Amino acid sequence: MVGNVYTGGCLCGRIRYRASGKPSDETHCHCEICRRASGAAFVSWATFKAADFVFTKGEPARFDSSEIAFRHFCPNCGTQLTFQFHKSPQFTDVTLASLDDPGAITPVDHIWTNRQIPWIRLADGLPRHVESRPSGDE
Ligand SMILES: [Zn+2]
Ligand SMILES: [Zn+2]
């Protein structure tokens, strides 16, 4: 295997995964769908090539979180694990907080900050995008 290898999984341990290669589009997403899906104020993501991502243990559940995308999560403990657009199955987004080493990948910006919860105070100096990135990703 070439490059970095990242492992992660859910809270209860039923679902495990491995991602490799170079992640991209590392971001904090403040959209309402991420918020409700996770029960958290925002969700941090990185994108991998789908071919470089594999579930190594267990069978995740799948939920169509909108008409354009679906998410994988643990059917036992509920941890959110991945996000994928129907139109771009060649990419899989992974929740950074489910990594065994969540500090290994650092987000570079915030997206959907028009949905940011008022009591969140950000001082990380990262670029903020009111909606998705200008590139149109998520
Ligand atoms: Zn679990
Ligand atoms: Zn989101």
mmCIF file of N, CA and C and ligand atoms in Angstrom:
data_model
loop_
_atom_site.group_PDB
_atom_site.id
_atom_site.type_symbol
_atom_site.label_atom_id
_atom_site.label_comp_id
_atom_site.label_asym_id
_atom_site.label_seq_id
_atom_site.Cartn_x
_atom_site.Cartn_y
_atom_site.Cartn_z
ATOM 1 N N MET A 1 0.843 -1.195 0.000
ATOM 2 C CA MET A 1 0.000 0.000 0.000
ATOM 3 C C MET A 1 0.882 1.251 0.000
ATOM 4 N N VAL A 2 0.521 2.209 -0.800
ATOM 5 C CA VAL A 2 1.320 3.422 -0.922
ATOM 6 C C VAL A 2 0.688 4.544 -0.101
ATOM 7 N N GLY A 3 1.526 5.309 0.556
ATOM 8 C CA GLY A 3 1.025 6.473 1.278
ATOM 9 C C GLY A 3 0.515 6.130 2.659
ATOM 10 N N ASN A 4 -0.199 7.072 3.222
ATOM 11 C CA ASN A 4 -0.692 6.906 4.581
ATOM 12 C C ASN A 4 -1.837 5.909 4.644
ATOM 13 N N VAL A 5 -1.963 5.297 5.811
ATOM 14 C CA VAL A 5 -3.085 4.404 6.066
ATOM 15 C C VAL A 5 -3.792 4.909 7.322
ATOM 16 N N TYR A 6 -5.107 5.039 7.219
ATOM 17 C CA TYR A 6 -5.903 5.525 8.340
ATOM 18 C C TYR A 6 -6.923 4.456 8.708
ATOM 19 N N THR A 7 -7.017 4.154 9.986
ATOM 20 C CA THR A 7 -8.019 3.197 10.436
ATOM 21 C C THR A 7 -8.981 3.899 11.377
ATOM 22 N N GLY A 8 -10.179 3.349 11.446
ATOM 23 C CA GLY A 8 -11.164 3.949 12.324
ATOM 24 C C GLY A 8 -12.340 3.018 12.499
ATOM 25 N N GLY A 9 -13.329 3.487 13.243
ATOM 26 C CA GLY A 9 -14.505 2.673 13.465
ATOM 27 C C GLY A 9 -15.467 3.363 14.409
ATOM 28 N N CYS A 10 -16.522 2.633 14.725
ATOM 29 C CA CYS A 10 -17.609 3.193 15.522
ATOM 30 C C CYS A 10 -17.333 3.032 17.017
ATOM 31 N N LEU A 11 -18.230 3.571 17.794
ATOM 32 C CA LEU A 11 -18.076 3.543 19.250
ATOM 33 C C LEU A 11 -18.082 2.125 19.810
ATOM 34 N N CYS A 12 -18.982 1.282 19.335
ATOM 35 C CA CYS A 12 -19.107 -0.053 19.932
ATOM 36 C C CYS A 12 -18.109 -1.057 19.373
ATOM 37 N N GLY A 13 -17.459 -0.713 18.253
ATOM 38 C CA GLY A 13 -16.447 -1.602 17.688
ATOM 39 C C GLY A 13 -16.958 -2.596 16.669
ATOM 40 N N ARG A 14 -18.261 -2.564 16.390
ATOM 41 C CA ARG A 14 -18.821 -3.527 15.437
ATOM 42 C C ARG A 14 -18.375 -3.233 14.002
ATOM 43 N N ILE A 15 -18.228 -1.936 13.701
ATOM 44 C CA ILE A 15 -17.830 -1.531 12.351
ATOM 45 C C ILE A 15 -16.419 -0.940 12.381
ATOM 46 N N ARG A 16 -15.551 -1.454 11.512
ATOM 47 C CA ARG A 16 -14.200 -0.921 11.379
ATOM 48 C C ARG A 16 -13.937 -0.630 9.905
ATOM 49 N N TYR A 17 -13.048 0.347 9.648
ATOM 50 C CA TYR A 17 -12.715 0.678 8.267
ATOM 51 C C TYR A 17 -11.238 1.032 8.139
ATOM 52 N N ARG A 18 -10.797 1.068 6.897
ATOM 53 C CA ARG A 18 -9.437 1.492 6.588
ATOM 54 C C ARG A 18 -9.484 2.385 5.356
ATOM 55 N N ALA A 19 -8.792 3.511 5.435
ATOM 56 C CA ALA A 19 -8.673 4.412 4.295
ATOM 57 C C ALA A 19 -7.191 4.632 4.034
ATOM 58 N N SER A 20 -6.860 4.832 2.789
ATOM 59 C CA SER A 20 -5.456 5.051 2.458
ATOM 60 C C SER A 20 -5.346 6.113 1.374
ATOM 61 N N GLY A 21 -4.117 6.419 1.034
ATOM 62 C CA GLY A 21 -3.926 7.449 0.023
ATOM 63 C C GLY A 21 -3.981 8.835 0.627
ATOM 64 N N LYS A 22 -4.077 9.813 -0.245
ATOM 65 C CA LYS A 22 -4.039 11.199 0.206
ATOM 66 C C LYS A 22 -5.457 11.748 0.331
ATOM 67 N N PRO A 23 -5.844 12.159 1.546
ATOM 68 C CA PRO A 23 -7.182 12.741 1.693
ATOM 69 C C PRO A 23 -7.238 14.136 1.076
ATOM 70 N N SER A 24 -8.451 14.578 0.767
ATOM 71 C CA SER A 24 -8.646 15.930 0.227
ATOM 72 C C SER A 24 -9.918 16.517 0.820
ATOM 73 N N ASP A 25 -10.137 17.799 0.541
ATOM 74 C CA ASP A 25 -11.354 18.488 0.987
ATOM 75 C C ASP A 25 -11.627 18.287 2.475
ATOM 76 N N GLU A 26 -10.573 18.407 3.272
ATOM 77 C CA GLU A 26 -10.738 18.268 4.718
ATOM 78 C C GLU A 26 -11.492 19.488 5.234
ATOM 79 N N THR A 27 -12.639 19.262 5.858
ATOM 80 C CA THR A 27 -13.474 20.406 6.206
ATOM 81 C C THR A 27 -14.353 20.142 7.417
ATOM 82 N N HIS A 28 -14.769 21.242 8.045
ATOM 83 C CA HIS A 28 -15.791 21.184 9.088
ATOM 84 C C HIS A 28 -17.116 21.578 8.434
ATOM 85 N N CYS A 29 -18.106 20.712 8.491
ATOM 86 C CA CYS A 29 -19.390 21.027 7.858
ATOM 87 C C CYS A 29 -20.442 21.366 8.910
ATOM 88 N N HIS A 30 -21.052 22.541 8.726
ATOM 89 C CA HIS A 30 -22.064 23.020 9.664
ATOM 90 C C HIS A 30 -23.480 22.840 9.124
ATOM 91 N N CYS A 31 -23.648 22.059 8.066
ATOM 92 C CA CYS A 31 -24.984 21.950 7.464
ATOM 93 C C CYS A 31 -25.953 21.232 8.411
ATOM 94 N N GLU A 32 -27.233 21.485 8.173
ATOM 95 C CA GLU A 32 -28.256 20.928 9.062
ATOM 96 C C GLU A 32 -28.301 19.406 8.994
ATOM 97 N N ILE A 33 -28.013 18.862 7.816
ATOM 98 C CA ILE A 33 -28.084 17.399 7.676
ATOM 99 C C ILE A 33 -26.989 16.735 8.502
ATOM 100 N N CYS A 34 -25.774 17.260 8.429
ATOM 101 C CA CYS A 34 -24.689 16.719 9.269
ATOM 102 C C CYS A 34 -25.049 16.858 10.746
ATOM 103 N N ARG A 35 -25.597 18.007 11.087
ATOM 104 C CA ARG A 35 -25.916 18.258 12.501
ATOM 105 C C ARG A 35 -26.935 17.245 13.026
ATOM 106 N N ARG A 36 -28.003 17.068 12.274
ATOM 107 C CA ARG A 36 -29.039 16.141 12.747
ATOM 108 C C ARG A 36 -28.582 14.685 12.680
ATOM 109 N N ALA A 37 -27.825 14.353 11.637
ATOM 110 C CA ALA A 37 -27.371 12.963 11.487
ATOM 111 C C ALA A 37 -26.448 12.558 12.631
ATOM 112 N N SER A 38 -25.691 13.518 13.129
ATOM 113 C CA SER A 38 -24.691 13.201 14.156
ATOM 114 C C SER A 38 -25.145 13.572 15.560
ATOM 115 N N GLY A 39 -26.086 14.508 15.662
ATOM 116 C CA GLY A 39 -26.434 15.035 16.976
ATOM 117 C C GLY A 39 -25.337 15.918 17.548
ATOM 118 N N ALA A 40 -24.483 16.416 16.660
ATOM 119 C CA ALA A 40 -23.373 17.270 17.094
ATOM 120 C C ALA A 40 -23.462 18.621 16.396
ATOM 121 N N ALA A 41 -22.737 19.603 16.916
ATOM 122 C CA ALA A 41 -22.825 20.965 16.402
ATOM 123 C C ALA A 41 -22.327 21.079 14.969
ATOM 124 N N PHE A 42 -21.311 20.305 14.625
ATOM 125 C CA PHE A 42 -20.832 20.237 13.233
ATOM 126 C C PHE A 42 -20.030 18.960 13.075
ATOM 127 N N VAL A 43 -19.747 18.595 11.837
ATOM 128 C CA VAL A 43 -19.060 17.332 11.568
ATOM 129 C C VAL A 43 -17.841 17.600 10.684
ATOM 130 N N SER A 44 -16.730 16.994 11.042
ATOM 131 C CA SER A 44 -15.479 17.183 10.307
ATOM 132 C C SER A 44 -15.241 15.988 9.382
ATOM 133 N N TRP A 45 -14.857 16.307 8.146
ATOM 134 C CA TRP A 45 -14.776 15.286 7.089
ATOM 135 C C TRP A 45 -13.462 15.363 6.333
ATOM 136 N N ALA A 46 -13.104 14.246 5.694
ATOM 137 C CA ALA A 46 -12.074 14.252 4.654
ATOM 138 C C ALA A 46 -12.539 13.300 3.560
ATOM 139 N N THR A 47 -12.158 13.616 2.332
ATOM 140 C CA THR A 47 -12.562 12.816 1.178
ATOM 141 C C THR A 47 -11.427 11.884 0.752
ATOM 142 N N PHE A 48 -11.800 10.637 0.480
ATOM 143 C CA PHE A 48 -10.862 9.650 -0.063
ATOM 144 C C PHE A 48 -11.435 9.104 -1.366
ATOM 145 N N LYS A 49 -10.541 8.560 -2.192
ATOM 146 C CA LYS A 49 -11.037 7.808 -3.333
ATOM 147 C C LYS A 49 -11.784 6.593 -2.792
ATOM 148 N N ALA A 50 -12.945 6.315 -3.350
ATOM 149 C CA ALA A 50 -13.735 5.187 -2.859
ATOM 150 C C ALA A 50 -12.940 3.886 -2.954
ATOM 151 N N ALA A 51 -12.091 3.795 -3.951
ATOM 152 C CA ALA A 51 -11.281 2.582 -4.132
ATOM 153 C C ALA A 51 -10.252 2.430 -3.013
ATOM 154 N N ASP A 52 -9.976 3.541 -2.304
ATOM 155 C CA ASP A 52 -8.996 3.507 -1.215
ATOM 156 C C ASP A 52 -9.662 3.382 0.150
ATOM 157 N N PHE A 53 -10.972 3.148 0.160
ATOM 158 C CA PHE A 53 -11.690 3.016 1.426
ATOM 159 C C PHE A 53 -12.368 1.658 1.475
ATOM 160 N N VAL A 54 -12.257 0.971 2.612
ATOM 161 C CA VAL A 54 -12.900 -0.338 2.735
ATOM 162 C C VAL A 54 -13.378 -0.546 4.174
ATOM 163 N N PHE A 55 -14.554 -1.124 4.321
ATOM 164 C CA PHE A 55 -14.992 -1.566 5.642
ATOM 165 C C PHE A 55 -14.322 -2.903 5.922
ATOM 166 N N THR A 56 -13.586 -2.989 7.026
ATOM 167 C CA THR A 56 -12.800 -4.189 7.337
ATOM 168 C C THR A 56 -13.484 -5.080 8.358
ATOM 169 N N LYS A 57 -14.534 -4.563 8.987
ATOM 170 C CA LYS A 57 -15.261 -5.374 9.963
ATOM 171 C C LYS A 57 -16.705 -4.906 10.033
ATOM 172 N N GLY A 58 -17.636 -5.843 10.003
ATOM 173 C CA GLY A 58 -19.042 -5.513 10.201
ATOM 174 C C GLY A 58 -19.722 -4.998 8.949
ATOM 175 N N GLU A 59 -21.021 -4.829 9.065
ATOM 176 C CA GLU A 59 -21.854 -4.391 7.951
ATOM 177 C C GLU A 59 -22.537 -3.091 8.361
ATOM 178 N N PRO A 60 -22.106 -1.956 7.793
ATOM 179 C CA PRO A 60 -22.710 -0.690 8.207
ATOM 180 C C PRO A 60 -24.136 -0.557 7.673
ATOM 181 N N ALA A 61 -24.931 0.235 8.339
ATOM 182 C CA ALA A 61 -26.249 0.589 7.819
ATOM 183 C C ALA A 61 -26.089 1.802 6.912
ATOM 184 N N ARG A 62 -27.055 1.953 6.008
ATOM 185 C CA ARG A 62 -27.001 3.028 5.021
ATOM 186 C C ARG A 62 -28.285 3.831 5.090
ATOM 187 N N PHE A 63 -28.142 5.153 5.042
ATOM 188 C CA PHE A 63 -29.299 6.040 5.101
ATOM 189 C C PHE A 63 -29.183 7.096 4.013
ATOM 190 N N ASP A 64 -30.235 7.275 3.232
ATOM 191 C CA ASP A 64 -30.254 8.347 2.236
ATOM 192 C C ASP A 64 -30.601 9.649 2.962
ATOM 193 N N SER A 65 -29.580 10.443 3.253
ATOM 194 C CA SER A 65 -29.785 11.652 4.045
ATOM 195 C C SER A 65 -30.370 12.790 3.223
ATOM 196 N N SER A 66 -30.357 12.665 1.919
ATOM 197 C CA SER A 66 -31.043 13.606 1.034
ATOM 198 C C SER A 66 -31.222 12.881 -0.295
ATOM 199 N N GLU A 67 -31.772 13.605 -1.277
ATOM 200 C CA GLU A 67 -31.962 12.964 -2.588
ATOM 201 C C GLU A 67 -30.644 12.739 -3.304
ATOM 202 N N ILE A 68 -29.601 13.452 -2.862
ATOM 203 C CA ILE A 68 -28.343 13.414 -3.627
ATOM 204 C C ILE A 68 -27.230 12.652 -2.944
ATOM 205 N N ALA A 69 -27.468 12.143 -1.745
ATOM 206 C CA ALA A 69 -26.351 11.517 -1.025
ATOM 207 C C ALA A 69 -26.842 10.516 0.004
ATOM 208 N N PHE A 70 -25.922 9.634 0.404
ATOM 209 C CA PHE A 70 -26.242 8.705 1.487
ATOM 210 C C PHE A 70 -25.093 8.653 2.487
ATOM 211 N N ARG A 71 -25.381 8.106 3.647
ATOM 212 C CA ARG A 71 -24.397 8.001 4.724
ATOM 213 C C ARG A 71 -24.396 6.595 5.267
ATOM 214 N N HIS A 72 -23.211 6.137 5.688
ATOM 215 C CA HIS A 72 -23.079 4.878 6.391
ATOM 216 C C HIS A 72 -22.901 5.162 7.885
ATOM 217 N N PHE A 73 -23.499 4.323 8.705
ATOM 218 C CA PHE A 73 -23.351 4.471 10.152
ATOM 219 C C PHE A 73 -23.455 3.093 10.787
ATOM 220 N N CYS A 74 -23.054 2.989 12.041
ATOM 221 C CA CYS A 74 -23.143 1.702 12.728
ATOM 222 C C CYS A 74 -24.583 1.426 13.135
ATOM 223 N N PRO A 75 -25.139 0.276 12.744
ATOM 224 C CA PRO A 75 -26.534 -0.030 13.084
ATOM 225 C C PRO A 75 -26.707 -0.344 14.566
ATOM 226 N N ASN A 76 -25.617 -0.559 15.262
ATOM 227 C CA ASN A 76 -25.706 -0.880 16.697
ATOM 228 C C ASN A 76 -25.576 0.360 17.572
ATOM 229 N N CYS A 77 -24.531 1.159 17.354
ATOM 230 C CA CYS A 77 -24.290 2.310 18.247
ATOM 231 C C CYS A 77 -24.578 3.646 17.580
ATOM 232 N N GLY A 78 -24.745 3.669 16.255
ATOM 233 C CA GLY A 78 -25.169 4.896 15.583
ATOM 234 C C GLY A 78 -24.070 5.823 15.107
ATOM 235 N N THR A 79 -22.815 5.503 15.353
ATOM 236 C CA THR A 79 -21.739 6.388 14.909
ATOM 237 C C THR A 79 -21.813 6.638 13.407
ATOM 238 N N GLN A 80 -21.745 7.916 13.009
ATOM 239 C CA GLN A 80 -21.708 8.291 11.600
ATOM 240 C C GLN A 80 -20.317 8.033 11.055
ATOM 241 N N LEU A 81 -20.232 7.375 9.906
ATOM 242 C CA LEU A 81 -18.924 6.956 9.393
ATOM 243 C C LEU A 81 -18.574 7.549 8.036
ATOM 244 N N THR A 82 -19.493 7.493 7.075
ATOM 245 C CA THR A 82 -19.158 7.987 5.740
ATOM 246 C C THR A 82 -20.311 8.766 5.130
ATOM 247 N N PHE A 83 -19.948 9.488 4.073
ATOM 248 C CA PHE A 83 -20.895 10.258 3.266
ATOM 249 C C PHE A 83 -20.501 10.064 1.815
ATOM 250 N N GLN A 84 -21.486 9.909 0.934
ATOM 251 C CA GLN A 84 -21.163 9.760 -0.481
ATOM 252 C C GLN A 84 -22.274 10.344 -1.346
ATOM 253 N N PHE A 85 -21.869 11.151 -2.332
ATOM 254 C CA PHE A 85 -22.830 11.653 -3.308
ATOM 255 C C PHE A 85 -23.171 10.547 -4.298
ATOM 256 N N HIS A 86 -24.457 10.423 -4.648
ATOM 257 C CA HIS A 86 -24.835 9.448 -5.667
ATOM 258 C C HIS A 86 -24.122 9.728 -6.992
ATOM 259 N N LYS A 87 -23.903 11.023 -7.285
ATOM 260 C CA LYS A 87 -23.336 11.390 -8.587
ATOM 261 C C LYS A 87 -21.834 11.152 -8.658
ATOM 262 N N SER A 88 -21.183 10.965 -7.515
ATOM 263 C CA SER A 88 -19.732 10.764 -7.548
ATOM 264 C C SER A 88 -19.330 9.589 -6.654
ATOM 265 N N PRO A 89 -19.706 8.374 -7.074
ATOM 266 C CA PRO A 89 -19.400 7.183 -6.273
ATOM 267 C C PRO A 89 -17.906 6.878 -6.202
ATOM 268 N N GLN A 90 -17.107 7.625 -6.958
ATOM 269 C CA GLN A 90 -15.657 7.386 -6.905
ATOM 270 C C GLN A 90 -15.014 8.012 -5.667
ATOM 271 N N PHE A 91 -15.804 8.773 -4.892
ATOM 272 C CA PHE A 91 -15.282 9.405 -3.681
ATOM 273 C C PHE A 91 -16.118 9.030 -2.460
ATOM 274 N N THR A 92 -15.435 8.866 -1.330
ATOM 275 C CA THR A 92 -16.099 8.604 -0.054
ATOM 276 C C THR A 92 -15.577 9.602 0.975
ATOM 277 N N ASP A 93 -16.480 10.283 1.632
ATOM 278 C CA ASP A 93 -16.100 11.171 2.733
ATOM 279 C C ASP A 93 -16.148 10.382 4.032
ATOM 280 N N VAL A 94 -15.166 10.618 4.891
ATOM 281 C CA VAL A 94 -15.053 9.889 6.147
ATOM 282 C C VAL A 94 -15.098 10.884 7.304
ATOM 283 N N THR A 95 -15.817 10.530 8.369
ATOM 284 C CA THR A 95 -15.863 11.404 9.536
ATOM 285 C C THR A 95 -14.524 11.331 10.282
ATOM 286 N N LEU A 96 -13.870 12.487 10.405
ATOM 287 C CA LEU A 96 -12.543 12.496 11.038
ATOM 288 C C LEU A 96 -12.615 12.064 12.492
ATOM 289 N N ALA A 97 -13.726 12.338 13.164
ATOM 290 C CA ALA A 97 -13.817 12.004 14.584
ATOM 291 C C ALA A 97 -13.964 10.506 14.823
ATOM 292 N N SER A 98 -14.215 9.732 13.759
ATOM 293 C CA SER A 98 -14.280 8.275 13.921
ATOM 294 C C SER A 98 -12.929 7.608 13.643
ATOM 295 N N LEU A 99 -11.916 8.404 13.285
ATOM 296 C CA LEU A 99 -10.575 7.833 13.087
ATOM 297 C C LEU A 99 -9.987 7.414 14.431
ATOM 298 N N ASP A 100 -9.153 6.382 14.405
ATOM 299 C CA ASP A 100 -8.444 5.999 15.633
ATOM 300 C C ASP A 100 -7.512 7.122 16.082
ATOM 301 N N ASP A 101 -6.975 7.858 15.101
ATOM 302 C CA ASP A 101 -6.131 9.017 15.392
ATOM 303 C C ASP A 101 -6.763 10.238 14.736
ATOM 304 N N PRO A 102 -7.766 10.811 15.382
ATOM 305 C CA PRO A 102 -8.522 11.889 14.727
ATOM 306 C C PRO A 102 -7.699 13.142 14.472
ATOM 307 N N GLY A 103 -6.545 13.241 15.098
ATOM 308 C CA GLY A 103 -5.693 14.397 14.846
ATOM 309 C C GLY A 103 -4.804 14.228 13.626
ATOM 310 N N ALA A 104 -4.897 13.085 12.975
ATOM 311 C CA ALA A 104 -3.984 12.788 11.864
ATOM 312 C C ALA A 104 -4.297 13.595 10.614
ATOM 313 N N ILE A 105 -5.534 14.047 10.490
ATOM 314 C CA ILE A 105 -5.944 14.829 9.319
ATOM 315 C C ILE A 105 -6.548 16.135 9.824
ATOM 316 N N THR A 106 -6.067 17.242 9.291
ATOM 317 C CA THR A 106 -6.484 18.552 9.793
ATOM 318 C C THR A 106 -7.374 19.269 8.795
ATOM 319 N N PRO A 107 -8.590 19.626 9.193
ATOM 320 C CA PRO A 107 -9.464 20.388 8.293
ATOM 321 C C PRO A 107 -8.854 21.731 7.899
ATOM 322 N N VAL A 108 -9.176 22.164 6.686
ATOM 323 C CA VAL A 108 -8.597 23.406 6.159
ATOM 324 C C VAL A 108 -9.612 24.547 6.075
ATOM 325 N N ASP A 109 -10.881 24.243 6.293
ATOM 326 C CA ASP A 109 -11.878 25.310 6.233
ATOM 327 C C ASP A 109 -13.196 24.857 6.865
ATOM 328 N N HIS A 110 -14.159 25.773 6.834
ATOM 329 C CA HIS A 110 -15.517 25.495 7.320
ATOM 330 C C HIS A 110 -16.482 25.703 6.165
ATOM 331 N N ILE A 111 -17.477 24.832 6.055
ATOM 332 C CA ILE A 111 -18.495 25.033 5.019
ATOM 333 C C ILE A 111 -19.891 25.088 5.664
ATOM 334 N N TRP A 112 -20.803 25.691 4.930
ATOM 335 C CA TRP A 112 -22.189 25.897 5.375
ATOM 336 C C TRP A 112 -22.246 26.661 6.695
ATOM 337 N N THR A 113 -21.403 27.708 6.801
ATOM 338 C CA THR A 113 -21.398 28.475 8.044
ATOM 339 C C THR A 113 -22.652 29.332 8.193
ATOM 340 N N ASN A 114 -23.473 29.423 7.128
ATOM 341 C CA ASN A 114 -24.760 30.107 7.292
ATOM 342 C C ASN A 114 -25.690 29.300 8.201
ATOM 343 N N ARG A 115 -25.327 28.037 8.448
ATOM 344 C CA ARG A 115 -26.113 27.198 9.351
ATOM 345 C C ARG A 115 -25.428 27.025 10.715
ATOM 346 N N GLN A 116 -24.331 27.709 10.907
ATOM 347 C CA GLN A 116 -23.570 27.533 12.136
ATOM 348 C C GLN A 116 -24.409 27.919 13.365
ATOM 349 N N ILE A 117 -24.353 27.099 14.391
ATOM 350 C CA ILE A 117 -25.096 27.368 15.619
ATOM 351 C C ILE A 117 -24.505 28.607 16.301
ATOM 352 N N PRO A 118 -25.372 29.532 16.772
ATOM 353 C CA PRO A 118 -24.861 30.809 17.295
ATOM 354 C C PRO A 118 -23.877 30.668 18.454
ATOM 355 N N TRP A 119 -24.026 29.621 19.257
ATOM 356 C CA TRP A 119 -23.112 29.533 20.401
ATOM 357 C C TRP A 119 -21.766 28.914 20.069
ATOM 358 N N ILE A 120 -21.562 28.563 18.820
ATOM 359 C CA ILE A 120 -20.231 28.118 18.404
ATOM 360 C C ILE A 120 -19.380 29.350 18.106
ATOM 361 N N ARG A 121 -18.224 29.428 18.746
ATOM 362 C CA ARG A 121 -17.289 30.526 18.511
ATOM 363 C C ARG A 121 -16.010 29.955 17.932
ATOM 364 N N LEU A 122 -15.742 30.305 16.676
ATOM 365 C CA LEU A 122 -14.581 29.747 15.994
ATOM 366 C C LEU A 122 -13.435 30.751 16.007
ATOM 367 N N ALA A 123 -12.263 30.285 16.414
ATOM 368 C CA ALA A 123 -11.097 31.166 16.434
ATOM 369 C C ALA A 123 -9.900 30.489 15.779
ATOM 370 N N ASP A 124 -10.179 29.546 14.867
ATOM 371 C CA ASP A 124 -9.073 28.816 14.251
ATOM 372 C C ASP A 124 -8.495 29.527 13.033
ATOM 373 N N GLY A 125 -9.138 30.638 12.625
ATOM 374 C CA GLY A 125 -8.602 31.416 11.515
ATOM 375 C C GLY A 125 -8.764 30.781 10.146
ATOM 376 N N LEU A 126 -9.481 29.665 10.075
ATOM 377 C CA LEU A 126 -9.642 28.983 8.786
ATOM 378 C C LEU A 126 -10.670 29.699 7.917
ATOM 379 N N PRO A 127 -10.543 29.567 6.591
ATOM 380 C CA PRO A 127 -11.539 30.156 5.689
ATOM 381 C C PRO A 127 -12.929 29.604 5.992
ATOM 382 N N ARG A 128 -13.917 30.479 5.811
ATOM 383 C CA ARG A 128 -15.304 30.102 6.076
ATOM 384 C C ARG A 128 -16.109 30.295 4.789
ATOM 385 N N HIS A 129 -16.823 29.262 4.413
ATOM 386 C CA HIS A 129 -17.667 29.341 3.232
ATOM 387 C C HIS A 129 -19.121 29.311 3.684
ATOM 388 N N VAL A 130 -19.876 30.295 3.250
ATOM 389 C CA VAL A 130 -21.263 30.431 3.690
ATOM 390 C C VAL A 130 -22.072 29.202 3.324
ATOM 391 N N GLU A 131 -21.808 28.672 2.125
ATOM 392 C CA GLU A 131 -22.458 27.425 1.724
ATOM 393 C C GLU A 131 -21.347 26.418 1.405
ATOM 394 N N SER A 132 -21.488 25.726 0.273
ATOM 395 C CA SER A 132 -20.450 24.780 -0.079
ATOM 396 C C SER A 132 -19.242 25.538 -0.609
ATOM 397 N N ARG A 133 -18.165 24.813 -0.879
ATOM 398 C CA ARG A 133 -16.985 25.449 -1.449
ATOM 399 C C ARG A 133 -17.291 25.989 -2.835
ATOM 400 N N PRO A 134 -16.553 27.010 -3.266
ATOM 401 C CA PRO A 134 -16.718 27.510 -4.642
ATOM 402 C C PRO A 134 -16.599 26.390 -5.674
ATOM 403 N N SER A 135 -15.826 25.369 -5.352
ATOM 404 C CA SER A 135 -15.672 24.234 -6.274
ATOM 405 C C SER A 135 -16.954 23.441 -6.414
ATOM 406 N N GLY A 136 -17.892 23.683 -5.485
ATOM 407 C CA GLY A 136 -19.178 23.013 -5.571
ATOM 408 C C GLY A 136 -19.237 21.689 -4.843
ATOM 409 N N ASP A 137 -18.196 21.384 -4.086
ATOM 410 C CA ASP A 137 -18.185 20.114 -3.365
ATOM 411 C C ASP A 137 -19.010 20.254 -2.096
ATOM 412 N N GLU A 138 -19.949 19.365 -1.907
ATOM 413 C CA GLU A 138 -20.849 19.324 -0.761
ATOM 414 C C GLU A 138 -21.467 20.667 -0.448
HETATM 415 ZN ZN ZN B 1 -21.014 0.606 16.617
HETATM 416 ZN ZN ZN B 2 -22.773 18.693 6.095
#
